[in-house]
mmCIF file of C-alpha atoms and ligand atoms in Angstrom:
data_model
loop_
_atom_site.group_PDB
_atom_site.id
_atom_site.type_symbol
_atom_site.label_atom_id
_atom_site.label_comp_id
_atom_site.label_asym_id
_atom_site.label_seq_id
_atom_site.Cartn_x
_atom_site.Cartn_y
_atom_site.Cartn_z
ATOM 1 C CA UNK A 119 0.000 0.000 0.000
ATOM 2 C CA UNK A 120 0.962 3.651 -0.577
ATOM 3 C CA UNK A 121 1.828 5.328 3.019
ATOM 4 C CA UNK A 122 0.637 8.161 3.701
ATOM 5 C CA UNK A 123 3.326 11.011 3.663
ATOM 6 C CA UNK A 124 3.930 11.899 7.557
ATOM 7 C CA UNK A 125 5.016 8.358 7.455
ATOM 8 C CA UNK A 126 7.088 8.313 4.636
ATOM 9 C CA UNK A 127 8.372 11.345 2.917
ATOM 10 C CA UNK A 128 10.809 12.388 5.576
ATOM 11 C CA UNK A 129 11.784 9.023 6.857
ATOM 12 C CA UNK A 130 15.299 7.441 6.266
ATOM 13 C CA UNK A 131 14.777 4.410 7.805
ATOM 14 C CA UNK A 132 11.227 2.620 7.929
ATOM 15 C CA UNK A 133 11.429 2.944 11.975
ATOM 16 C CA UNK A 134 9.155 4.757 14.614
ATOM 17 C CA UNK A 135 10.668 4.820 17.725
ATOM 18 C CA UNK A 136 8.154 3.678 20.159
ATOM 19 C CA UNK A 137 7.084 5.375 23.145
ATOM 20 C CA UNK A 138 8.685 4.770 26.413
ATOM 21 C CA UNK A 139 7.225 5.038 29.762
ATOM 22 C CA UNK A 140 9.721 7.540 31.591
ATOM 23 C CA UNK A 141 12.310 6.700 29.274
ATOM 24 C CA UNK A 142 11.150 9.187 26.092
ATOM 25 C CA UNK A 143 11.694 12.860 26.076
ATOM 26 C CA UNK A 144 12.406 15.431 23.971
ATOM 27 C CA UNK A 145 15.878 15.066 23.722
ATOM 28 C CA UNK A 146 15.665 11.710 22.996
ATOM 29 C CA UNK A 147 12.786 12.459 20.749
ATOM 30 C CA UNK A 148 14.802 15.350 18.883
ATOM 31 C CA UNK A 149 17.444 13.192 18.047
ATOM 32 C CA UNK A 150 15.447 10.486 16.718
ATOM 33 C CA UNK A 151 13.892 12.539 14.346
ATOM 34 C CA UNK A 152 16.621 14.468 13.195
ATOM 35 C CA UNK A 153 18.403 11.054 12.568
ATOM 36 C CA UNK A 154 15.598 10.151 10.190
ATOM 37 C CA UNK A 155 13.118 7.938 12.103
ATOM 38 C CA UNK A 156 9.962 9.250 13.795
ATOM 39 C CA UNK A 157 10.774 10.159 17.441
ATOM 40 C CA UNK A 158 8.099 9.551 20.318
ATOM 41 C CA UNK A 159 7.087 10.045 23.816
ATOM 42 C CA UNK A 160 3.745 9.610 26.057
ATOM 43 C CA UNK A 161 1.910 12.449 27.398
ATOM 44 C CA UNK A 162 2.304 11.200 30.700
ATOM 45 C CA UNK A 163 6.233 11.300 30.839
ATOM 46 C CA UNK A 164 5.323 15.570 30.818
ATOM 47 C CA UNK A 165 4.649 15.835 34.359
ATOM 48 C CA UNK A 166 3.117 17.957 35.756
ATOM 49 C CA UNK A 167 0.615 18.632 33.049
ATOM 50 C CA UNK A 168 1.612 21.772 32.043
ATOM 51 C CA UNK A 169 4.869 20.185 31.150
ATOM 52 C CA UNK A 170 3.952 19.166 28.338
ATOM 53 C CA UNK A 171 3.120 22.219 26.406
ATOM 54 C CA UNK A 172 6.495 23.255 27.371
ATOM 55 C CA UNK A 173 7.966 19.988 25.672
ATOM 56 C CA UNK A 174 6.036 20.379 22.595
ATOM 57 C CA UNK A 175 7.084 24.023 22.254
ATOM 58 C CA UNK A 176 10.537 22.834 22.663
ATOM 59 C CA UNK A 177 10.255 19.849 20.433
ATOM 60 C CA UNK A 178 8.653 21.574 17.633
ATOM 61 C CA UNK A 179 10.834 24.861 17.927
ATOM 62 C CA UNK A 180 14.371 22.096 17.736
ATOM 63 C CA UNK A 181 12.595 20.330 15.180
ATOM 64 C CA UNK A 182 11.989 23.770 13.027
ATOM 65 C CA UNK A 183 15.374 24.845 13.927
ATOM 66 C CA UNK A 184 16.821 21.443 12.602
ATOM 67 C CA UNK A 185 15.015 21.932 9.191
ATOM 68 C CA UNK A 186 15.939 25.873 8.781
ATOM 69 C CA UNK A 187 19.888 24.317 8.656
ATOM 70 C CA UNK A 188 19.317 21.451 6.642
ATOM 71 C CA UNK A 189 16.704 21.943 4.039
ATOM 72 C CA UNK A 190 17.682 19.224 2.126
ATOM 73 C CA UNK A 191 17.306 16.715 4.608
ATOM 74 C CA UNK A 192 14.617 17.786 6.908
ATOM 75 C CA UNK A 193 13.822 15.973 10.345
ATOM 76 C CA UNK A 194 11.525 13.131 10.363
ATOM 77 C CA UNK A 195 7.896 14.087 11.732
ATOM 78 C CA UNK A 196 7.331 13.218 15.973
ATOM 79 C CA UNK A 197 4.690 11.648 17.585
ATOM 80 C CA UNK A 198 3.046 11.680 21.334
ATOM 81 C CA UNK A 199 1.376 8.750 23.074
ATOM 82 C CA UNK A 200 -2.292 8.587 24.588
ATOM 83 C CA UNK A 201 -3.105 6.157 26.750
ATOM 84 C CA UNK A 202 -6.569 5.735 26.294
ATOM 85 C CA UNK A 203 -8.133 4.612 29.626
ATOM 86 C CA UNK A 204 -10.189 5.022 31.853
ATOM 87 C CA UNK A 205 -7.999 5.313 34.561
ATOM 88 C CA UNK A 206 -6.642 8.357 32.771
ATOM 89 C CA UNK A 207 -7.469 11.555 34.093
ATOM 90 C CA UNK A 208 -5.301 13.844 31.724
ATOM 91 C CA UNK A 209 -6.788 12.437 28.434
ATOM 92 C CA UNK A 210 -9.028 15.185 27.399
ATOM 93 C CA UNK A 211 -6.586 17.872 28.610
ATOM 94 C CA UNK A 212 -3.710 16.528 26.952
ATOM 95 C CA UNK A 213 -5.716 15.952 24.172
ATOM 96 C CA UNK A 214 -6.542 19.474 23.566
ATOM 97 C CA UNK A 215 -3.023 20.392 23.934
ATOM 98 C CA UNK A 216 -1.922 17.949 21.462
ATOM 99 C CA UNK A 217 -4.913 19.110 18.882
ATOM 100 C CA UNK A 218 -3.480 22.718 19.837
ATOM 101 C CA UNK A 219 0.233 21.962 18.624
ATOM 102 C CA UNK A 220 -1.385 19.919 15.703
ATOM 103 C CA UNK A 221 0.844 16.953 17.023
ATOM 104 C CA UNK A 222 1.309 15.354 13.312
ATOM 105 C CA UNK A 223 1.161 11.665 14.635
ATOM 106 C CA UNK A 224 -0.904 10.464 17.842
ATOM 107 C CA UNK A 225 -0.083 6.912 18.902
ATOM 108 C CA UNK A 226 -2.998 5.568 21.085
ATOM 109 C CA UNK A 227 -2.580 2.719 23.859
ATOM 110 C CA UNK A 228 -4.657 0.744 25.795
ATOM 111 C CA UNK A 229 -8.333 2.299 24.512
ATOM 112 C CA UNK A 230 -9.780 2.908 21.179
ATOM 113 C CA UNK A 231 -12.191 5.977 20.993
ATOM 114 C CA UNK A 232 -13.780 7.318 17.950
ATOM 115 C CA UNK A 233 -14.051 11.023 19.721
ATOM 116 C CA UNK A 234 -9.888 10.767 20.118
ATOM 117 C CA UNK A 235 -9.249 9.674 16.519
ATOM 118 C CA UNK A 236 -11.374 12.511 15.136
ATOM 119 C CA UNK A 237 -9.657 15.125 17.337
ATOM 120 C CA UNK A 238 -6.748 14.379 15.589
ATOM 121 C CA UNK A 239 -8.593 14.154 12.380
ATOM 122 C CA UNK A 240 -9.681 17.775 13.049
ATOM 123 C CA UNK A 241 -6.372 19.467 12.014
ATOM 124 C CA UNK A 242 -5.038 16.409 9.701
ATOM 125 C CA UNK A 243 -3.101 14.781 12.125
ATOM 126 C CA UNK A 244 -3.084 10.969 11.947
ATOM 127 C CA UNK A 245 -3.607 8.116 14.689
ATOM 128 C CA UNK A 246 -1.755 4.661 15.210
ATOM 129 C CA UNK A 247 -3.695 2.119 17.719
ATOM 130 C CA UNK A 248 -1.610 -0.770 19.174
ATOM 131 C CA UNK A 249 -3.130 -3.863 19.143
ATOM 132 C CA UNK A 250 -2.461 -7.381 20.448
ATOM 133 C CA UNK A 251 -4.621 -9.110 18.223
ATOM 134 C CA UNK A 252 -7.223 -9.075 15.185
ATOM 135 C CA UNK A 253 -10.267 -8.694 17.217
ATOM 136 C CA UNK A 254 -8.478 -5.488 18.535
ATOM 137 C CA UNK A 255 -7.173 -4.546 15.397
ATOM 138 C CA UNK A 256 -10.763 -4.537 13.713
ATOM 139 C CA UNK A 257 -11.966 -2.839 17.019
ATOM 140 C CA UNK A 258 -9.846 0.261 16.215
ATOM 141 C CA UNK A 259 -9.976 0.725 12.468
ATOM 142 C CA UNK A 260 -13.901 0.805 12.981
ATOM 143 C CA UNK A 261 -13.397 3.245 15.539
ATOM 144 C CA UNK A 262 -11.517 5.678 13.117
ATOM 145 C CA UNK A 263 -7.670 4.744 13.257
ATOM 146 C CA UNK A 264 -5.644 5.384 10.059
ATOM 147 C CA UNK A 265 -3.183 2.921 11.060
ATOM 148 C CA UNK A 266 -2.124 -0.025 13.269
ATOM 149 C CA UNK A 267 0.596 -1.308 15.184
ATOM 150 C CA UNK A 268 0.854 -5.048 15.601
ATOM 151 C CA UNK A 269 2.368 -5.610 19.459
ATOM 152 C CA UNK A 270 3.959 -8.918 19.140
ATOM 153 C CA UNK A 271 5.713 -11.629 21.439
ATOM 154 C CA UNK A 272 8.882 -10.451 22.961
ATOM 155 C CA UNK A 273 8.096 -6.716 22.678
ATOM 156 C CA UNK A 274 9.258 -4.561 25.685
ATOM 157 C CA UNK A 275 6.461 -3.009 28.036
ATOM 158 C CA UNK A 276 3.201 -4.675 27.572
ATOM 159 C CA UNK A 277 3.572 -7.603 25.218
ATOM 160 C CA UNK A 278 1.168 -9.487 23.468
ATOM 161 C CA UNK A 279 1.574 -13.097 22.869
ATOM 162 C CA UNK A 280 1.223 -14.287 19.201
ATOM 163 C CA UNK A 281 4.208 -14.590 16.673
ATOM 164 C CA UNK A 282 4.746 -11.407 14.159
ATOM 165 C CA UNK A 283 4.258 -13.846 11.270
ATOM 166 C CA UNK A 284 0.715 -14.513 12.458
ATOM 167 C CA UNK A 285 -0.515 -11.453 13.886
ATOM 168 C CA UNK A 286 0.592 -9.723 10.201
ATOM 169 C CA UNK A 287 -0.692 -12.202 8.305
ATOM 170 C CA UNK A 288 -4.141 -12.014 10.444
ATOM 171 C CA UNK A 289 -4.595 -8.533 10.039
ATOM 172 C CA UNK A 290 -2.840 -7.877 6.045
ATOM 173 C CA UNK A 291 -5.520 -10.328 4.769
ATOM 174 C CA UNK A 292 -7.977 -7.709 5.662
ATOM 175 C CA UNK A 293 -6.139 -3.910 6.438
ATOM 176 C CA UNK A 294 -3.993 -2.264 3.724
ATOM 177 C CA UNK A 295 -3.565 0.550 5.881
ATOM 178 C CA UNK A 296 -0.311 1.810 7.384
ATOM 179 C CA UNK A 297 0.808 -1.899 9.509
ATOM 180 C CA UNK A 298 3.715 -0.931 12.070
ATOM 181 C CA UNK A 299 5.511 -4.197 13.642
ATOM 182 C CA UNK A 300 6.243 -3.901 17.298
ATOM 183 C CA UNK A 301 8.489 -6.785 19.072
ATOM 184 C CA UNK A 302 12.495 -7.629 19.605
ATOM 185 C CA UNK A 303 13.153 -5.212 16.672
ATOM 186 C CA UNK A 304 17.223 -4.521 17.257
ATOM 187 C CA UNK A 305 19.130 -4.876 14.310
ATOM 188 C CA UNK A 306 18.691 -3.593 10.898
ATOM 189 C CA UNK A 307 17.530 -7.137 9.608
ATOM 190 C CA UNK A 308 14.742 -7.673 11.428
ATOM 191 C CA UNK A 309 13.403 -3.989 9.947
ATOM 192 C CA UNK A 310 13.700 -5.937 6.388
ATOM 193 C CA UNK A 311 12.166 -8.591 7.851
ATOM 194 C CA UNK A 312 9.120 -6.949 9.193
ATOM 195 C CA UNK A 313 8.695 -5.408 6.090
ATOM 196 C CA UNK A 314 8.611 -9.116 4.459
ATOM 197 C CA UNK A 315 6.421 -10.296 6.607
ATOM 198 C CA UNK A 316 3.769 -7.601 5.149
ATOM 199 C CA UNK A 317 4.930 -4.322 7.692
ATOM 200 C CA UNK A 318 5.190 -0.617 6.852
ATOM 201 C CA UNK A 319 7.645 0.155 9.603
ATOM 202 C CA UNK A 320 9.606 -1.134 12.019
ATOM 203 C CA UNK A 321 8.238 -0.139 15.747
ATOM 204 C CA UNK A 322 11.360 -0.359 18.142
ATOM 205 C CA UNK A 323 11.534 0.591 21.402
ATOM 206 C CA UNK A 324 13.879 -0.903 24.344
ATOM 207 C CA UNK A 325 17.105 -0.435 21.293
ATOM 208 C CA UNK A 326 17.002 2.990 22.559
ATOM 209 C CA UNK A 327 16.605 2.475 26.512
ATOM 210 C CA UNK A 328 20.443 1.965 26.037
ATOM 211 C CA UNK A 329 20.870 6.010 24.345
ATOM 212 C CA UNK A 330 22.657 8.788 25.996
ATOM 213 C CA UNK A 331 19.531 10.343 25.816
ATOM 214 C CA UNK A 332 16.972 8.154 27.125
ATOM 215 C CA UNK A 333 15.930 9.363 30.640
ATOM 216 C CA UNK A 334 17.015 6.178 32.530
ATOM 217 C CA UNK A 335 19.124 4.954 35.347
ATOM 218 C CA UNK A 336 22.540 3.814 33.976
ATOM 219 C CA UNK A 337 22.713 0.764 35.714
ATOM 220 C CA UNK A 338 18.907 0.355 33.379
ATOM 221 C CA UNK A 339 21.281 0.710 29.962
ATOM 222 C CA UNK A 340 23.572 -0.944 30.920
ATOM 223 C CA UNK A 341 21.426 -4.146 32.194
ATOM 224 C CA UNK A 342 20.234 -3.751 28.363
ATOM 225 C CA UNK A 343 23.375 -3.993 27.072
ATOM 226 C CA UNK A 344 24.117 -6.851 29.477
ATOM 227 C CA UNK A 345 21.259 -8.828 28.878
ATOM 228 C CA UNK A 346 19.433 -11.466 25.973
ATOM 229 C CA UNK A 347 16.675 -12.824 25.607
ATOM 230 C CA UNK A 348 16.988 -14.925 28.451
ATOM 231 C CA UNK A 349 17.173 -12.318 30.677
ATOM 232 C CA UNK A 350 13.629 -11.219 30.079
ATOM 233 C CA UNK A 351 10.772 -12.334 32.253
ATOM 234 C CA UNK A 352 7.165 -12.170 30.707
ATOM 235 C CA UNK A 353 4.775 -11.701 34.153
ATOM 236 C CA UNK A 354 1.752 -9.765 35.218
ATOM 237 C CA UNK A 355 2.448 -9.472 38.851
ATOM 238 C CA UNK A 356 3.608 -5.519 38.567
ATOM 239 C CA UNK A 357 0.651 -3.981 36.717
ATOM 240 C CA UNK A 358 -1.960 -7.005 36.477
ATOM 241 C CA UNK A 359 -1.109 -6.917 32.718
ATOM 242 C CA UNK A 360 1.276 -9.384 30.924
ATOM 243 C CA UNK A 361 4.743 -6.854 30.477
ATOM 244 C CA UNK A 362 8.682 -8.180 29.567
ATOM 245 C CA UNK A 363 11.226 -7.128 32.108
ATOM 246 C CA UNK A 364 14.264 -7.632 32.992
ATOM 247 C CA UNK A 365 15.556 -10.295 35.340
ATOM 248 C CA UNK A 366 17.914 -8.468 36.773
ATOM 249 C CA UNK A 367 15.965 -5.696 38.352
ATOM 250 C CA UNK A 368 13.243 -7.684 39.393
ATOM 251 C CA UNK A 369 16.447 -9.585 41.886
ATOM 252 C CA UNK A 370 17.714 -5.750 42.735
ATOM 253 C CA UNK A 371 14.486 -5.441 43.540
ATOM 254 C CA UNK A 372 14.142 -8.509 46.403
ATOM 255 C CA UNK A 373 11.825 -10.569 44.534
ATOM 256 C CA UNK A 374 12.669 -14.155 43.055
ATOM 257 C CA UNK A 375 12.273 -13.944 38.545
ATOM 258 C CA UNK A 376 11.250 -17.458 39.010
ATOM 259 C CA UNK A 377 8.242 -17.574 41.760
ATOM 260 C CA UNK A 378 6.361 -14.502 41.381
ATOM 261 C CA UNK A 379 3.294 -15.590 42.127
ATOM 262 C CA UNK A 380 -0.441 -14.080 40.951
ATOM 263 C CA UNK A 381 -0.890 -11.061 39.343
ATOM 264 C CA UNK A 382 -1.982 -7.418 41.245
ATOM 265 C CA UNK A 383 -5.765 -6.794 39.773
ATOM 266 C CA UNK A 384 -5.714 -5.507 36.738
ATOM 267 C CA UNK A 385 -3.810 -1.782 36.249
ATOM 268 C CA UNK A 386 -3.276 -2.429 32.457
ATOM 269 C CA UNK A 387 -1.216 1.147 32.303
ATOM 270 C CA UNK A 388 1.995 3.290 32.283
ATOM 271 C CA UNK A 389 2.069 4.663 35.090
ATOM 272 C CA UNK A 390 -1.083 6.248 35.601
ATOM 273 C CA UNK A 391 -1.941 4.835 39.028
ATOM 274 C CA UNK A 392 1.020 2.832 39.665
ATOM 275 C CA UNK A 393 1.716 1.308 43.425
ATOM 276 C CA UNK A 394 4.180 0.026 45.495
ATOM 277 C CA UNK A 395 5.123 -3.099 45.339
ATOM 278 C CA UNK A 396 4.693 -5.881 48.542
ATOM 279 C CA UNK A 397 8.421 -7.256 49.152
ATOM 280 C CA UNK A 398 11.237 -6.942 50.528
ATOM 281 C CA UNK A 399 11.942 -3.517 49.243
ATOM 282 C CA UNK A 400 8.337 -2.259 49.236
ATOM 283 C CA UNK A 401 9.263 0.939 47.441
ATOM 284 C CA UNK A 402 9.544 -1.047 43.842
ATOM 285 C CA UNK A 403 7.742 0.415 41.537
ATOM 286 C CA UNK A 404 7.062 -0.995 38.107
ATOM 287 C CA UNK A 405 8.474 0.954 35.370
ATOM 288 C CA UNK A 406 10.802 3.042 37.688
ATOM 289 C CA UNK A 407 12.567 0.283 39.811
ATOM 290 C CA UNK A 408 11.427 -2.878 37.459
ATOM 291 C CA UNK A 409 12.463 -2.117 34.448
ATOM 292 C CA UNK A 410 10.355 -3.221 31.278
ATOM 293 C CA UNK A 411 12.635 -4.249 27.967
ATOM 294 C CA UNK A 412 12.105 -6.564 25.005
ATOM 295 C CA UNK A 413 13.555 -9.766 23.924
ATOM 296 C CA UNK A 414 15.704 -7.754 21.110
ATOM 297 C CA UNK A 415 17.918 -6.460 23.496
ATOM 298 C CA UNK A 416 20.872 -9.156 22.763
ATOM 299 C CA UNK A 417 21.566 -6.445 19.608
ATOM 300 C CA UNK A 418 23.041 -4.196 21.874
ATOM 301 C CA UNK A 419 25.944 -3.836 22.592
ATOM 302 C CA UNK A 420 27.337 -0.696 24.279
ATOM 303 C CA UNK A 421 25.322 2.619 25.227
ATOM 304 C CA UNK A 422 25.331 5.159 21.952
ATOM 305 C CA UNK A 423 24.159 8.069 21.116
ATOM 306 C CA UNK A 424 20.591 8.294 19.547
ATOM 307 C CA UNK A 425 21.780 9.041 16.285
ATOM 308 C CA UNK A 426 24.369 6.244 16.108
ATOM 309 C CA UNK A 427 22.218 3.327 17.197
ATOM 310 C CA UNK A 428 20.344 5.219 13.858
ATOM 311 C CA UNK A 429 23.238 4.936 11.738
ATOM 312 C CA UNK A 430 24.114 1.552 13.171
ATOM 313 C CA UNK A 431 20.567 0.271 12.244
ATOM 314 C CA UNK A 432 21.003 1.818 8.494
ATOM 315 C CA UNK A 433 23.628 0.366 7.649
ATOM 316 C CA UNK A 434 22.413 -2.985 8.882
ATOM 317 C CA UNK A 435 19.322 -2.381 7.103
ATOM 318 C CA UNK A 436 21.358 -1.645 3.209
ATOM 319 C CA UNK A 437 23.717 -4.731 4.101
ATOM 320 C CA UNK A 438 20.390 -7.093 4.186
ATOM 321 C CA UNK A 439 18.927 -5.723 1.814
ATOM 322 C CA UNK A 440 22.209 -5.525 -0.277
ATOM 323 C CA UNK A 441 22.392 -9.344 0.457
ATOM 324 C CA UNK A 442 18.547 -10.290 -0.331
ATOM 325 C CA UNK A 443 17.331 -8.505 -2.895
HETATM 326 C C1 FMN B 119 10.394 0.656 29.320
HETATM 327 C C2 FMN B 119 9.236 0.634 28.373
HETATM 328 C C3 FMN B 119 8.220 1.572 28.505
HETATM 329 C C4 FMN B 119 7.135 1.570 27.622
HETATM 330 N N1 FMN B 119 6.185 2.545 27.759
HETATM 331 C C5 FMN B 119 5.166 2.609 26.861
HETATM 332 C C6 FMN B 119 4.198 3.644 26.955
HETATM 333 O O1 FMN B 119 4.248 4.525 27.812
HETATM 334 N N2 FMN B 119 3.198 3.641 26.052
HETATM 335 C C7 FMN B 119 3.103 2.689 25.079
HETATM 336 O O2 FMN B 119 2.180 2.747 24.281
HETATM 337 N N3 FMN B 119 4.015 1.698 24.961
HETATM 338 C C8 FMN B 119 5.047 1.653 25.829
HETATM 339 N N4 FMN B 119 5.979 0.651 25.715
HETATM 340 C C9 FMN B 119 5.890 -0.310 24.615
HETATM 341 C C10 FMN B 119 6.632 0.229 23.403
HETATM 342 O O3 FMN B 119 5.967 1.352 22.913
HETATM 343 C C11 FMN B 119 6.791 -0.808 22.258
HETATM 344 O O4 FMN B 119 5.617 -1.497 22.010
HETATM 345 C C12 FMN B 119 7.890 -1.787 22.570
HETATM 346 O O5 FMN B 119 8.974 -1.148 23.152
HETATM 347 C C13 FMN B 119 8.344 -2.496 21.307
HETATM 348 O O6 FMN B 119 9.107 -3.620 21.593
HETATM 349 P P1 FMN B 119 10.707 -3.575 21.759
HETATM 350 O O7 FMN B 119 10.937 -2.855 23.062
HETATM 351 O O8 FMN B 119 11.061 -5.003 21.837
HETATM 352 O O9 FMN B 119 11.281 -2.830 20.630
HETATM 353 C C14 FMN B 119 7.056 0.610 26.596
HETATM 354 C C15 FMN B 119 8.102 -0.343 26.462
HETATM 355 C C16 FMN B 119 9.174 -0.327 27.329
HETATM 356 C C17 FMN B 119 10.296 -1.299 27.143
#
């Protein structure tokens, strides 16, 4: 299918950078999107709320700044993150603000709403869902969402369960709208490969917990760099909803990987109304003390600069293609 412009004109690599609980803010954001890839953060990382008016000022002013000095390669558009809940209580404020900056890409989470989607509609922006499955995937584009992002097994944050191969496939034999890939994307191959397996873009997120400019503890980037996939532990006991995290700070954190027993009830969020955890160190939070990451992780390899985990990634990307096509 033909994308629609915000999501390809400026791009140069078929990446978004995924939003990241904490983790995402405008400097990150800034330098993904002058390196080429859509850049992203959620709403709620502005705190307080009028925090993130003064983020989008500064993200859009860097951003205009960035294209003034290099017409010829201008930066790739940014998006913000919704989560769609009810638990929520900033959605329709930070809503407005976002229809008020005319935030070019909206990535919503956790909710679909028709009311949301046209917001965005209202001034042209566009809106990506996340999904888990087909049933949710059909759920959004008939509540107004010009595009979806397939969450697949081994994705950082909250996972879903069913290989890429079959959640494309599911949702390709019916959608030829803008299909983003989400899951242990890491190295420039696998972006070829989503796109082979019937994706847009590449969705990648924990590659750039390990970035000078992510907001996170170093001893977080440098547990990704650390860790593989068998360092990640798929469980529901710190938000009630099925999330990857690492091993190691769920140990730092008093609590045996390997027993961790039921699930709190159901807080399927980031952040919103997160809680202390029982334990040994009953300060743990999740998100802030257990940190989330995917199964991609074994990729990385040292702690880089936005831009060259970018240029790392591109040239990964030519070589495969170079080699495969
Ligand atoms: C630490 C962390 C925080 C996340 N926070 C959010 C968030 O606030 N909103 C959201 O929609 N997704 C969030 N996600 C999920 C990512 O947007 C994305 O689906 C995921 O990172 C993709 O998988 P990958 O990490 O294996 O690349 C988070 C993921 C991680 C690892």
């Amino acid at each position: 299918m033909t994308l629609p412009p915000v999501l390809h004109d400026r791009l140069r690599l078929p990446v978004v950078a995924s939003p990241l609980f904490i983790v995402s803010g405008p400097d990150l954001v800034v330098a993904q999107c002058t390196s080429g890839v859509v850049g992203s953060f959620p709403s709620l990382n502005a705190r307080p709320r009028p925090v993130l008016r003064e983020w989008l000022a500064d993200i859009t002013a860097r951003l205009a700044k960035y294209d003034a000095n290099n017409p010829e390669a201008p930066a790739a558009p940014y998006a913000v993150n919704l989560i769609v809940h009810k638990t929520n209580s900033r959605l329709e404020e930070d809503l407005a603000t976002i229809v008020e900056f005319e935030v070019p890409i909206v990535i919503t989470s956790l909710g679909a709403r028709a009311d949301v989607n046209d917001a965005v509609h209202s001034y042209g922006g566009i809106v990506l869902h996340d999904v888990i499955d087909n049933t949710f995937a059909r759920k959004a584009v008939a509540k107004g969402a010009d595009g979806l992002i397939a969450v697949a097994a081994g994705a950082g944050g909250h996972a879903g369960t069913q290989s890429p191969f079959a959640l494309l496939q599911e949702i390709r034999a019916w959608f030829d709208g803008p299909l983003l890939l989400s899951g242990a994307i890491a190295h420039g191959r696998a972006i070829l490969a989503a796109q082979a397996a019937g994706a847009d873009l590449a969705y990648m997120g924990s590659v750039f917990i390990a970035s000078t400019e992510a907001d996170a503890d170093l001893r977080y980037k440098q547990m990704i760099v650390d860790s593989g996939a068998g360092d990640i532990v798929y469980s529901s006991r710190f938000t009630g909803v099925h999330g990857n995290y690492l091993r190691g700070s769920i140990r730092a954190a008093g609590l045996d990987p390997d027993a961790l027993g039921d699930s709190r009830p159901a807080v399927p969020n980031f952040g919103i109304t997160e809680g202390a955890e029982p334990g040994p160190k009953p300060q743990a939070k999740p998100w802030r003390d257990i940190w989330g990451a995917g199964q991609g992780i074994g990729a990385v390899d040292a702690v880089l600069t936005a831009a060259m985990i970018i240029e790392r990634l591109r040239a990964e990307y030519a070589q495969a293609r170079a080699v495969l096509l």
